[in-house]
Structure formats: structure tokens, C-alpha cells
Amino acid sequence: MTQPPPATKTISLNPYGITSSKAHYQLSPNQLHALTIAKKQGLESSSGALAIQTGEFTGRSPKDRFIVKDAITKERIWWGDVNIPFAPDDFDALYAKVTSYLSGKEIFVRDSYACSDPAYRTNIRVINEYPWSNYFAYNMFLRPTDSELKDFDPEWTVINSPGFMADPNKDRTRQHNFAILNFTKKIALIGGTGYTGEIKKGIFSALNFILPVFKNTLPMHCSANVGKDGDTSIFFGLSGTGKTTLSTDHHRHLIGDDEHGWTSENTIFNFEGGCYAKVINLSRDNEPEIFDAIKKGAILENVVMDANGKVDYSDTTITQNTRVSYPLDFIDNIQPNSIGKNPKNIFFLTADAFGVLPPISKLTPGQAAYHFISGYTAKVAGTEAGITEPVPSFSACFGAPFMPLHPTKYAEMLSAKMKATGVNVWLVNTGWTGGPYGIGTRMKLSFTRAMINAAMDGSLEAANKDNYHIHSVFGVLQPRVCPNVPTEVLSPRKTWKNDEGFYKTAHKLAASFKTNFKKFESYANDEIMAGGPKV
């Protein structure tokens, strides 16, 4: 039987209103692993990783994310369905209830920080109800040295209480779960959900406001890596489009897989100290770096295991959003200091379930801004109740739930940086070819990697410089040839072998783009508007 870890350093939480608690401070991963198992809150998998279940919520709950509307945020936040206001007095009342609930309990506290560039470092204190939530914070945030901890002064605090259930009628929440940012008090308050992603996304949403408003730095929901010649590539994409997979390449050094900043000095820095990757249908053949990172020190979420602890990565009984978190150094080829320079290529990843976008295409600055603001991917049948055919899904800046400012603010910053650096922007369809979902097939990962490699080494541009085909509906530059990729794959229309069906579907998707973009038209200039579909 696994024994609980020995007594460790504790810390007083009285300043936070959490009293009479036993607050463990800076427990090691091994201690948190052992405690989780001793408390019967998790199991050890055959690879040595800790496997936990997050309970009712196996993903984020965007409609239950709030921002306190106060003097700092009132005139700056893009209020609406994405950024929902919360009254300061209601926050204070709910905060008091959460801290009262945590008082007297065994609590887990961790000091860490975000932003690998020292000029942007943000110190964070995370206070967790459960040991495995604190373990997640160890994996995902940057880890101070012992000497740095001696004078550690937390700027932001995360209070995470999955077992506390709000009363919507009294607490002004939508339902019993909530994630609330308070920029005046610098607190992220999370309750009613065990999904660990809310912990990191709370802090990164705060940075997505702080960096552009106060530090002239573009925050990006993206992954990034660096080639042997120092060229940095950036990968934007929503969940399921391949952002983590395609940036994890043994030929290039990984900066990070989810959140980055692009400074006025044109450096790229990682917000995080770890990776949080989807593991649905994971295999060593397709994703060896991620597969081999699942060992002691990693945390698997909501996977299905047999009696021997072997994980069935194809089993979606609990959720399709199965995940693993692990420290960045579990990947062999990481970029030292998690900072890159000289951005050369940007890739917008989309899983087009309609099968009408090219597997790769080059974008003009106007098209890049249009597609960045749109943030398109598609939901396929079976992913949500009621979905029986592909449904377009748009998330501004490829991360609307984490972007407190109006999307055009981020798009303007990106466009300016594109023009200043001469970076190439590519739209990459990791979705369907030969027809829509249910008829066509998913684009082969080997082909996508070959196209991205050709874009990065310049051979794609060299082969097509004066010979791009202009997509008749979306107007993007579609290469006719690409090294190591069959020519017929490059034209979505030809893979369909049904021109009428292709154009009917392409126009249907284009209309969805146009409808979605109406809410941005009054903010977009002529160049951006010209970057949309040609219908």
C-alpha cells in the first residue's frame, strides 16, 4: 500500500481568509503523487504516470467564466458572451464563502511563475483543495529555484476549490461552477469544477489582458518551435487541430505548446513550464515525443485503464478530451530558456471537416488578419449531442475564451508584426480531404508534416513562387507542388472527384465565414475585409 508522504513545510493562509488549515507548501511531485493515491483520488498507470478523473467537468466551461467589472476593466474589456461581467461586491461575497469552505481543510500551496522571459515574469501563488490539482500547477507553471523562493512575492493568486458548489440564485453565477478573474485584487477564483485546465487558463487569460494593454506585447494562443538556424515558427489552432503534435518535432526545439508572447523586440517567449496535450488515439508511431513523456511525473486525465494500469487511448467512454500534463523538460529537444527569436513562419491550423480548404495555402496580410480574427475549425458528428454533420466553429484569434480585449486589437498587433518582420503566414487544413467528414478521410499526418517542413525550409515557396493557384472561393494561394507530398493531395477540388458537390460545400462554408464576420466588420479596415471569401 502506498504510504502518504512525510511531514513537510506548511504555510499560513490567514492573510487569504483561510484559517485553521493544514497548508502544505511546495510539496514535490513524488509527494503529491503518493498523497493522491493514498487519498484514493488517483491511480498509477503502467507507465508510472498518475491517472486522475476530474469529475463532472472534463473540459472548460466558457459560459461560466467571468471577469470582475471594475475601474481597470470597465472600459477595456470586450464584454459579451465571451467576457461576462461580474460585480465586485458579488465577487467579495463569493470569495468569502470559498475561503470559509477551505478553512480547516488540508490545503496544498505552490509558488510558481509564468513567462519565461525575465522582463515579463509574473509570480503566482496557487492554493488548491486537492493534491493532484497542485501537482498540475507544478507541471504547467514555471518552477522557481530554492533561492528564488526565499524572497518570493506573489503578484497573482489562484484559489482552486473543486468541491465548493456555488448557489446561482445567491452567488450570481450561472450554475454551481465558476472561474472568475479579478484584475484589481489579482485573484483567479475557481470553484465547482475539477478540470485542471481552468487553473492555467485563468492566469493566461489575465496575461492576455496585461501584456497588450501595459507591456506592448502580443499574447498568443499558439505553440512555437525553433529550427537549427534559429528560425522560429508559430502554430495557432483550436483544440484538435494538431497544435501540440505539429510543434513537437524531433528536428526542431520546442519553445512551448500553448501560450506565448511576442515582444516589441521580436522575441517569442513561453508562458508555461509544461505541456498539456490531448491523448485521444495517441500512439508512439504518430506522436513519439508525447507518448514517451507519459511517465512518472506526468498526470493523465480522464483516460480509461485496465486492471494492470494500461491505458486505452482510443476509449472515449469518459470524454474525447483526454489529456496529459507534464513538465516541458520531459521533451528531449526543448529550446533553452523557452525563448526564440526571428519568427519566420506562422501556421494557422484548422480541422476543416467540410474538406474544401487546401491542405496548405499561403495568405496575404489581409487574409491572415481575416482568418486570425475568424479562428475557424469545425466540429464533427458525435463530438457533441445533436451534431449529425460538420458544423463550422469560430473562435476569434484561435482562442476567444481567453482573450479579454476585442479581437481586432490582437489582429492589429499581429498584422503590424507580420509587416515589420516579413513573416510568412500559412493556412493549414489538418482536417478532411476527398470529401467532407463521413465521406472523405482525415489528412495524413505525414503529409501535413511534409508540407509544414517545406514551408519552413523555403522549398515550398521556391517551387511555387510564380505558380500558385488561387482558390476560387477563398482566394488563398494554393501550391501546385510540394516536396514529399502527392500532387493530387494539394487540390481539394480534385480529391473530391465531384465538382458540383465541392463548390456547393465550399460556398456553404464561405457563407458561414461571412455571417460570423459581420460582428467584426465595423472594426475591420478594407484590407482585412478583402481577405475574406470571394462570395
Coordinates of C-alpha atoms in Angstrom, one line a residue:
M1 CA 0.0 0.0 0.0
T2 CA 1.3 3.4 -0.9
Q3 CA 2.2 5.5 2.2
P4 CA 1.5 9.2 2.4
P5 CA 4.5 11.5 2.2
P6 CA 6.3 12.6 5.4
A7 CA 5.6 15.9 7.1
T8 CA 6.6 18.9 5.1
K9 CA 6.8 22.7 5.4
T10 CA 3.5 24.4 6.0
I11 CA 2.4 28.0 5.4
S12 CA -0.2 30.2 7.0
L13 CA -3.2 31.2 4.8
N14 CA -4.7 33.6 7.3
P15 CA -4.0 36.6 5.0
Y16 CA -6.3 35.0 2.4
G17 CA -9.1 34.4 5.0
I18 CA -8.4 30.6 5.1
T19 CA -8.0 29.8 8.8
S20 CA -7.2 26.7 10.8
S21 CA -6.0 24.8 7.8
K22 CA -3.0 22.5 7.3
A23 CA -1.5 24.1 4.3
H24 CA 1.3 22.0 2.7
Y25 CA 3.8 24.3 0.9
Q26 CA 5.8 23.3 -2.2
L27 CA 5.3 19.5 -2.0
S28 CA 7.4 17.6 -4.5
P29 CA 5.8 15.8 -7.4
N30 CA 6.6 12.4 -5.8
Q31 CA 4.9 13.6 -2.6
L32 CA 1.8 14.8 -4.4
H33 CA 1.7 11.6 -6.5
A34 CA 1.8 9.5 -3.3
L35 CA -0.8 11.6 -1.5
T36 CA -3.2 11.5 -4.3
I37 CA -3.1 7.7 -4.4
A38 CA -3.2 7.4 -0.5
K39 CA -6.4 9.6 -0.6
K40 CA -7.8 7.3 -3.3
Q41 CA -8.1 10.2 -5.7
G42 CA -6.0 8.6 -8.4
L43 CA -4.2 5.5 -9.6
E44 CA -0.8 4.9 -11.1
S45 CA -0.7 3.8 -14.7
S46 CA 1.6 1.1 -16.1
S47 CA 3.9 3.9 -17.4
G48 CA 4.3 5.4 -13.9
A49 CA 2.1 8.4 -14.7
L50 CA -0.6 9.4 -12.2
A51 CA -4.1 8.9 -13.6
I52 CA -7.0 11.0 -12.2
Q53 CA -10.5 11.8 -13.1
T54 CA -11.7 15.4 -13.0
G55 CA -15.3 14.6 -12.2
E56 CA -18.3 16.3 -13.7
F57 CA -16.3 18.6 -15.9
T58 CA -13.8 17.1 -18.3
G59 CA -13.2 20.4 -20.1
R60 CA -13.6 24.1 -19.8
S61 CA -17.0 25.7 -19.2
P62 CA -16.7 29.0 -21.2
K63 CA -20.2 30.2 -20.2
D64 CA -19.1 30.1 -16.5
R65 CA -16.1 32.3 -16.9
F66 CA -16.4 35.8 -15.6
I67 CA -14.3 39.0 -15.2
V68 CA -14.9 41.5 -12.4
K69 CA -16.1 44.7 -13.9
D70 CA -14.2 47.5 -12.1
A71 CA -12.1 50.6 -12.8
I72 CA -9.4 48.6 -14.5
T73 CA -11.6 46.6 -16.8
K74 CA -14.8 48.6 -17.4
E75 CA -13.7 50.5 -20.5
R76 CA -11.1 48.0 -21.8
I77 CA -12.7 44.5 -21.8
W78 CA -14.7 43.3 -24.8
W79 CA -17.9 42.5 -22.8
G80 CA -20.4 40.0 -24.1
D81 CA -20.9 36.2 -24.4
V82 CA -17.1 35.6 -24.2
N83 CA -16.2 38.0 -21.4
I84 CA -19.1 38.1 -18.9
P85 CA -19.1 40.8 -16.3
F86 CA -19.2 40.1 -12.5
A87 CA -19.9 42.7 -9.9
P88 CA -17.1 43.5 -7.3
D89 CA -19.5 43.1 -4.4
D90 CA -20.7 39.7 -5.7
F91 CA -17.0 38.6 -6.1
D92 CA -16.2 39.6 -2.5
A93 CA -19.2 37.7 -1.1
L94 CA -18.4 34.5 -3.1
Y95 CA -14.7 34.8 -2.2
A96 CA -15.7 34.8 1.5
K97 CA -17.8 31.7 1.0
V98 CA -14.9 29.8 -0.8
T99 CA -12.3 30.7 1.8
S100 CA -14.7 29.8 4.6
Y101 CA -15.3 26.4 2.9
L102 CA -11.5 25.8 2.7
S103 CA -10.8 26.8 6.3
G104 CA -10.0 23.8 8.5
K105 CA -9.1 21.6 5.5
E106 CA -5.9 20.1 4.3
I107 CA -4.7 22.6 1.6
F108 CA -1.9 22.5 -1.0
V109 CA 0.1 25.7 -1.8
R110 CA 2.6 26.3 -4.6
D111 CA 4.6 29.3 -5.6
S112 CA 5.5 29.4 -9.3
Y113 CA 5.6 31.9 -12.1
A114 CA 4.5 32.5 -15.7
C115 CA 6.5 34.0 -18.6
S116 CA 10.0 32.6 -19.4
D117 CA 11.4 36.0 -20.3
P118 CA 12.5 37.6 -17.1
A119 CA 11.3 41.0 -18.2
Y120 CA 7.7 39.7 -18.2
R121 CA 7.8 37.3 -15.3
T122 CA 4.6 37.1 -13.2
N123 CA 4.8 35.4 -9.8
I124 CA 1.9 33.2 -8.9
R125 CA 0.7 31.5 -5.7
V126 CA -1.7 28.6 -6.3
I127 CA -3.9 27.4 -3.4
N128 CA -5.6 24.0 -4.1
E129 CA -8.1 21.9 -2.3
Y130 CA -6.8 18.7 -3.9
P131 CA -3.2 17.4 -4.2
W132 CA -3.4 16.5 -7.8
S133 CA -4.6 20.0 -8.8
N134 CA -1.4 21.3 -7.1
Y135 CA 0.6 18.7 -9.0
F136 CA -0.9 20.0 -12.2
A137 CA 0.3 23.5 -11.2
Y138 CA 3.8 22.2 -10.7
N139 CA 3.8 20.7 -14.1
M140 CA 2.3 23.6 -16.0
F141 CA 3.7 26.8 -14.4
L142 CA 7.4 27.7 -14.3
R143 CA 9.3 26.4 -11.3
P144 CA 11.3 28.8 -9.1
T145 CA 14.7 27.7 -7.7
D146 CA 15.1 27.4 -3.9
S147 CA 17.0 30.7 -3.8
E148 CA 14.1 32.4 -5.7
L149 CA 11.6 31.1 -3.3
K150 CA 13.3 32.8 -0.3
D151 CA 12.1 36.2 -1.3
F152 CA 9.1 35.1 -3.4
D153 CA 6.4 37.8 -3.6
P154 CA 3.3 36.5 -5.4
E155 CA 1.6 39.0 -7.7
W156 CA -1.4 36.9 -8.7
T157 CA -3.2 34.2 -6.6
V158 CA -5.2 31.3 -7.9
I159 CA -7.7 29.8 -5.4
N160 CA -9.0 26.5 -6.7
S161 CA -11.8 24.7 -4.8
P162 CA -13.4 22.0 -6.9
G163 CA -15.6 20.8 -4.0
F164 CA -17.3 24.1 -3.4
M165 CA -20.6 24.5 -5.2
A166 CA -22.0 27.9 -5.7
D167 CA -25.7 28.7 -5.3
P168 CA -26.6 30.6 -8.6
N169 CA -29.5 32.4 -7.0
K170 CA -27.4 33.8 -4.2
D171 CA -23.9 34.0 -5.8
R172 CA -24.9 35.5 -9.2
T173 CA -23.2 32.6 -11.1
R174 CA -24.9 30.8 -13.9
Q175 CA -24.6 27.4 -12.2
H176 CA -22.6 25.8 -9.4
N177 CA -19.2 26.0 -11.2
F178 CA -17.3 29.3 -11.9
A179 CA -13.9 30.8 -12.9
I180 CA -13.6 34.5 -12.1
L181 CA -10.8 36.9 -12.7
N182 CA -10.4 40.0 -10.5
F183 CA -7.8 42.4 -12.0
T184 CA -7.9 44.8 -9.1
K185 CA -7.3 42.1 -6.5
K186 CA -5.2 40.0 -8.8
I187 CA -7.1 36.8 -7.9
A188 CA -8.4 33.9 -10.1
L189 CA -11.2 32.3 -8.1
I190 CA -12.2 28.8 -9.3
G191 CA -14.9 26.5 -7.8
G192 CA -17.2 23.7 -8.6
T193 CA -15.0 22.1 -11.3
G194 CA -12.1 19.7 -11.1
Y195 CA -11.0 20.3 -14.6
T196 CA -7.3 21.4 -14.2
G197 CA -7.2 23.4 -17.4
E198 CA -9.2 26.2 -15.6
I199 CA -6.1 26.8 -13.3
K200 CA -3.7 27.6 -16.1
K201 CA -6.3 29.3 -18.4
G202 CA -7.2 31.7 -15.6
I203 CA -3.7 33.1 -15.3
F204 CA -3.1 33.1 -19.1
S205 CA -6.4 35.0 -19.7
A206 CA -5.1 37.6 -17.2
L207 CA -1.8 37.8 -19.2
N208 CA -3.8 38.2 -22.4
F209 CA -5.1 41.4 -21.0
I210 CA -2.0 42.7 -19.1
L211 CA 0.6 42.1 -21.9
P212 CA -1.0 44.1 -24.7
V213 CA -2.5 46.9 -22.5
F214 CA 0.5 47.5 -20.3
K215 CA 3.6 46.0 -22.0
N216 CA 3.1 46.4 -25.7
T217 CA 3.4 42.6 -26.2
L218 CA 1.2 40.4 -28.3
P219 CA -0.1 37.3 -26.3
M220 CA -0.9 34.3 -28.5
H221 CA -2.8 31.0 -28.0
C222 CA -0.2 29.1 -30.0
S223 CA 2.7 26.6 -29.9
A224 CA 6.2 27.5 -31.1
N225 CA 9.4 25.9 -32.0
V226 CA 12.9 26.8 -33.3
G227 CA 15.0 25.3 -36.1
K228 CA 18.7 24.7 -36.2
D229 CA 19.3 28.0 -37.9
G230 CA 17.4 29.9 -35.2
D231 CA 14.2 30.4 -37.2
T232 CA 11.1 30.4 -35.1
S233 CA 7.7 29.0 -36.3
I234 CA 4.4 29.7 -34.6
F235 CA 1.4 27.4 -34.7
F236 CA -2.1 28.8 -34.0
G237 CA -5.0 26.4 -33.7
L238 CA -8.0 25.4 -31.7
S239 CA -8.2 22.1 -29.8
G240 CA -8.0 19.1 -32.0
T241 CA -6.2 20.8 -34.9
G242 CA -2.7 19.5 -34.2
K243 CA -1.1 22.5 -32.4
T244 CA 0.8 20.4 -29.9
T245 CA 1.5 17.5 -32.3
L246 CA 2.9 19.6 -35.1
S247 CA 5.1 21.8 -33.0
T248 CA 6.6 18.7 -31.2
D249 CA 9.2 17.7 -33.9
H250 CA 12.5 16.0 -33.1
H251 CA 14.2 18.1 -35.8
R252 CA 13.3 21.4 -34.0
H253 CA 13.5 22.7 -30.5
L254 CA 10.2 23.2 -28.7
I255 CA 9.6 26.6 -27.1
G256 CA 6.1 25.6 -25.8
D257 CA 2.8 24.1 -26.9
D258 CA 0.0 26.5 -25.9
E259 CA 0.7 30.1 -24.7
H260 CA 3.3 32.6 -25.8
G261 CA 4.2 36.3 -26.0
W262 CA 5.7 38.2 -29.0
T263 CA 7.6 41.2 -27.7
S264 CA 8.4 44.5 -29.4
E265 CA 12.0 43.2 -29.7
N266 CA 10.6 40.3 -31.9
T267 CA 11.4 37.6 -29.4
I268 CA 8.9 34.8 -28.6
F269 CA 8.6 33.5 -25.0
N270 CA 6.7 30.7 -23.4
F271 CA 4.2 31.5 -20.7
E272 CA 4.4 27.9 -19.3
G273 CA 6.7 25.4 -17.8
G274 CA 4.9 22.3 -19.2
C275 CA 2.7 20.8 -21.9
Y276 CA -1.0 19.9 -21.7
A277 CA -1.6 17.6 -24.6
K278 CA -4.7 15.7 -25.9
V279 CA -4.1 12.0 -25.8
I280 CA -7.1 10.8 -27.8
N281 CA -5.9 8.0 -30.1
L282 CA -2.3 8.6 -29.0
S283 CA 0.3 6.2 -30.4
R284 CA 4.1 6.1 -30.2
D285 CA 4.3 5.8 -34.0
N286 CA 2.4 9.1 -34.7
E287 CA 3.5 11.2 -31.6
P288 CA 6.6 9.6 -30.1
E289 CA 7.7 12.6 -28.1
I290 CA 4.3 13.0 -26.3
F291 CA 3.9 9.2 -25.9
D292 CA 7.3 8.9 -24.2
A293 CA 6.6 11.9 -21.9
I294 CA 3.8 9.9 -20.2
K295 CA 5.9 8.5 -17.3
K296 CA 6.3 9.2 -13.6
G297 CA 5.8 12.9 -13.1
A298 CA 3.1 13.2 -15.8
I299 CA -0.7 13.4 -15.0
L300 CA -3.2 11.6 -17.2
E301 CA -6.8 13.0 -17.0
N302 CA -10.0 11.1 -17.7
V303 CA -8.4 8.1 -19.5
V304 CA -9.6 4.5 -19.3
M305 CA -7.2 1.9 -17.9
D306 CA -7.4 -1.8 -17.4
A307 CA -6.7 -3.7 -14.1
N308 CA -3.0 -3.5 -14.9
G309 CA -2.9 0.2 -15.4
K310 CA -2.6 0.0 -19.2
V311 CA -4.3 3.0 -20.8
D312 CA -6.6 2.6 -23.8
Y313 CA -6.1 5.9 -25.6
S314 CA -8.9 5.1 -28.1
D315 CA -11.5 4.8 -25.3
T316 CA -13.7 7.9 -25.1
T317 CA -16.1 6.5 -22.5
I318 CA -15.4 9.4 -20.1
T319 CA -14.6 12.1 -22.7
Q320 CA -12.9 12.8 -26.0
N321 CA -10.9 15.5 -24.2
T322 CA -8.5 13.0 -22.5
R323 CA -5.3 14.9 -21.5
V324 CA -1.8 14.6 -20.1
S325 CA 0.2 17.3 -18.4
Y326 CA 4.0 17.0 -17.9
P327 CA 7.0 19.4 -17.4
L328 CA 8.5 20.8 -20.5
D329 CA 11.8 19.0 -20.0
F330 CA 10.1 15.7 -20.4
I331 CA 10.5 16.5 -24.1
D332 CA 14.1 15.9 -25.2
N333 CA 14.6 18.7 -27.7
I334 CA 13.4 21.8 -25.9
Q335 CA 14.6 25.3 -26.5
P336 CA 16.9 26.6 -23.7
N337 CA 15.2 29.3 -21.6
S338 CA 12.0 28.8 -23.7
I339 CA 12.7 31.9 -25.8
G340 CA 13.0 32.2 -29.5
K341 CA 13.9 34.9 -32.0
N342 CA 13.5 35.7 -35.7
P343 CA 9.9 34.5 -36.4
K344 CA 9.8 33.3 -40.0
N345 CA 6.6 31.3 -40.4
I346 CA 3.2 31.4 -38.8
F347 CA 0.8 28.5 -39.3
F348 CA -3.0 28.8 -38.8
L349 CA -4.2 25.2 -38.2
T350 CA -7.8 24.2 -38.9
A351 CA -9.5 20.9 -39.0
D352 CA -11.9 21.6 -41.9
A353 CA -14.5 18.8 -41.7
F354 CA -16.1 20.1 -44.9
G355 CA -12.9 19.2 -46.8
V356 CA -12.9 22.3 -49.0
L357 CA -9.8 24.2 -47.7
P358 CA -6.4 23.3 -49.2
P359 CA -4.1 21.2 -47.1
I360 CA -1.8 24.2 -47.1
S361 CA -2.1 27.7 -48.6
K362 CA -0.2 31.0 -48.4
L363 CA -2.0 34.1 -47.0
T364 CA -1.7 37.8 -47.8
P365 CA -1.5 40.1 -44.8
G366 CA -5.2 41.0 -45.2
Q367 CA -6.2 37.3 -45.5
A368 CA -4.0 36.5 -42.4
A369 CA -5.8 39.1 -40.4
Y370 CA -9.2 37.9 -41.6
H371 CA -8.5 34.3 -40.8
F372 CA -6.9 35.2 -37.4
I373 CA -10.0 37.1 -36.4
S374 CA -12.2 34.3 -37.6
G375 CA -10.3 31.4 -35.9
Y376 CA -12.1 28.7 -37.9
T377 CA -12.2 25.0 -37.3
A378 CA -15.2 22.5 -37.4
K379 CA -17.0 20.2 -35.1
V380 CA -17.7 16.8 -36.4
A381 CA -20.6 14.4 -35.9
G382 CA -20.6 12.8 -32.5
T383 CA -18.4 15.3 -30.6
E384 CA -21.4 17.0 -29.1
A385 CA -25.0 16.0 -28.6
G386 CA -27.2 16.8 -31.6
I387 CA -24.3 17.2 -34.1
T388 CA -25.0 14.9 -37.0
E389 CA -23.0 16.6 -39.7
P390 CA -20.0 19.0 -39.7
V391 CA -20.6 22.4 -38.0
P392 CA -18.4 25.4 -38.5
S393 CA -16.8 26.6 -35.3
F394 CA -15.3 30.1 -35.0
S395 CA -13.2 31.3 -32.1
A396 CA -11.6 34.7 -32.6
C397 CA -7.8 34.8 -32.5
F398 CA -7.9 31.0 -32.2
G399 CA -8.7 31.4 -28.5
A400 CA -11.7 33.7 -27.9
P401 CA -12.4 32.3 -24.4
F402 CA -9.0 33.5 -23.2
M403 CA -9.0 36.9 -25.0
P404 CA -10.4 39.8 -22.8
L405 CA -9.8 42.5 -25.4
H406 CA -11.6 43.0 -28.7
P407 CA -10.2 40.5 -31.3
T408 CA -9.2 43.3 -33.7
K409 CA -6.8 44.6 -31.0
Y410 CA -4.8 41.4 -31.2
A411 CA -5.2 41.2 -35.0
E412 CA -3.8 44.7 -35.5
M413 CA -0.8 43.8 -33.3
L414 CA -0.2 40.6 -35.3
S415 CA -0.6 42.4 -38.7
A416 CA 1.9 45.0 -37.7
K417 CA 4.4 42.4 -36.6
M418 CA 3.9 40.5 -39.8
K419 CA 4.6 43.5 -41.9
A420 CA 7.6 44.5 -39.8
T421 CA 9.3 41.1 -39.9
G422 CA 8.2 39.8 -43.3
V423 CA 7.0 36.6 -41.7
N424 CA 5.1 34.1 -44.0
V425 CA 1.6 33.1 -42.9
W426 CA 0.2 29.7 -44.0
L427 CA -3.3 28.3 -43.6
V428 CA -3.0 24.5 -42.9
N429 CA -6.0 22.2 -43.1
T430 CA -5.4 19.2 -40.8
G431 CA -9.0 18.0 -41.4
W432 CA -10.6 16.2 -44.3
T433 CA -9.7 15.6 -47.9
G434 CA -11.6 13.8 -50.7
G435 CA -15.0 15.0 -49.3
P436 CA -16.5 16.1 -46.0
Y437 CA -16.5 14.2 -42.7
G438 CA -18.2 10.9 -43.3
I439 CA -17.2 10.7 -47.0
G440 CA -13.6 11.8 -47.2
T441 CA -10.7 10.9 -45.0
R442 CA -8.5 12.8 -42.4
M443 CA -5.4 14.3 -43.9
K444 CA -2.4 12.1 -43.3
L445 CA -0.1 13.5 -40.5
S446 CA 2.9 12.6 -42.6
F447 CA 1.7 14.8 -45.5
T448 CA 0.9 17.7 -43.1
R449 CA 4.4 17.4 -41.6
A450 CA 6.0 17.3 -45.1
M451 CA 4.1 20.5 -46.1
I452 CA 5.0 22.4 -43.0
N453 CA 8.6 21.3 -43.3
A454 CA 8.7 22.5 -46.9
A455 CA 7.2 25.9 -45.9
M456 CA 9.8 26.2 -43.1
D457 CA 12.8 25.3 -45.2
G458 CA 11.7 27.5 -48.1
S459 CA 11.3 24.7 -50.7
L460 CA 7.5 25.2 -50.9
E461 CA 7.8 28.8 -51.8
A462 CA 10.7 28.2 -54.2
A463 CA 8.7 25.5 -56.1
N464 CA 5.5 27.7 -56.4
K465 CA 6.7 31.3 -56.3
D466 CA 5.1 32.2 -59.7
N467 CA 2.8 29.2 -59.9
Y468 CA 0.3 29.3 -57.0
H469 CA -3.3 28.5 -57.9
I470 CA -5.8 31.0 -56.4
H471 CA -8.6 29.1 -54.6
S472 CA -11.7 30.1 -56.5
V473 CA -13.9 30.5 -53.3
F474 CA -11.5 31.5 -50.6
G475 CA -8.9 33.3 -52.7
V476 CA -5.9 31.9 -50.9
L477 CA -2.7 30.9 -52.7
Q478 CA -2.8 27.2 -53.2
P479 CA 0.6 25.5 -54.1
R480 CA 0.6 23.2 -57.1
V481 CA 3.6 21.1 -56.0
C482 CA 5.2 20.2 -52.7
P483 CA 8.2 18.0 -51.9
N484 CA 7.2 14.6 -50.5
V485 CA 3.5 15.1 -51.0
P486 CA 1.5 13.7 -53.9
T487 CA 0.4 16.5 -56.2
E488 CA -3.2 15.4 -56.3
V489 CA -3.5 15.9 -52.5
L490 CA -2.8 19.7 -52.8
S491 CA -6.1 20.4 -54.7
P492 CA -9.1 19.8 -52.5
R493 CA -11.4 20.1 -55.5
K494 CA -9.6 17.3 -57.4
T495 CA -9.6 15.0 -54.4
W496 CA -13.4 15.2 -54.3
K497 CA -13.9 14.0 -57.9
N498 CA -17.3 15.8 -57.7
D499 CA -17.1 19.4 -58.8
E500 CA -20.7 20.2 -58.1
G501 CA -20.5 18.8 -54.6
F502 CA -17.3 20.6 -53.9
Y503 CA -18.4 24.0 -54.9
K504 CA -21.8 23.7 -53.2
T505 CA -20.0 22.8 -49.9
A506 CA -17.3 25.4 -50.4
H507 CA -19.9 28.2 -50.9
K508 CA -21.8 26.9 -47.8
L509 CA -18.6 27.2 -45.7
A510 CA -17.8 30.6 -47.2
A511 CA -21.3 31.9 -46.2
S512 CA -20.6 30.8 -42.6
F513 CA -17.4 32.8 -42.6
K514 CA -19.2 35.9 -43.9
T515 CA -22.0 35.5 -41.3
N516 CA -19.6 35.1 -38.5
F517 CA -17.5 38.1 -39.6
K518 CA -20.5 40.5 -39.6
K519 CA -19.9 41.3 -35.9
F520 CA -16.3 42.5 -36.7
E521 CA -17.0 44.4 -39.9
S522 CA -17.3 47.8 -38.3
Y523 CA -13.8 47.4 -36.7
A524 CA -12.1 45.9 -39.8
N525 CA -10.3 48.0 -42.5
D526 CA -10.6 47.5 -46.2
E527 CA -7.5 45.2 -46.4
I528 CA -8.9 42.9 -43.8
M529 CA -12.4 42.8 -45.4
A530 CA -10.7 42.0 -48.8
G531 CA -9.1 39.0 -47.1
G532 CA -12.4 37.1 -46.8
P533 CA -14.0 34.5 -49.2
K534 CA -14.8 35.7 -52.7
V535 CA -18.6 35.2 -52.4

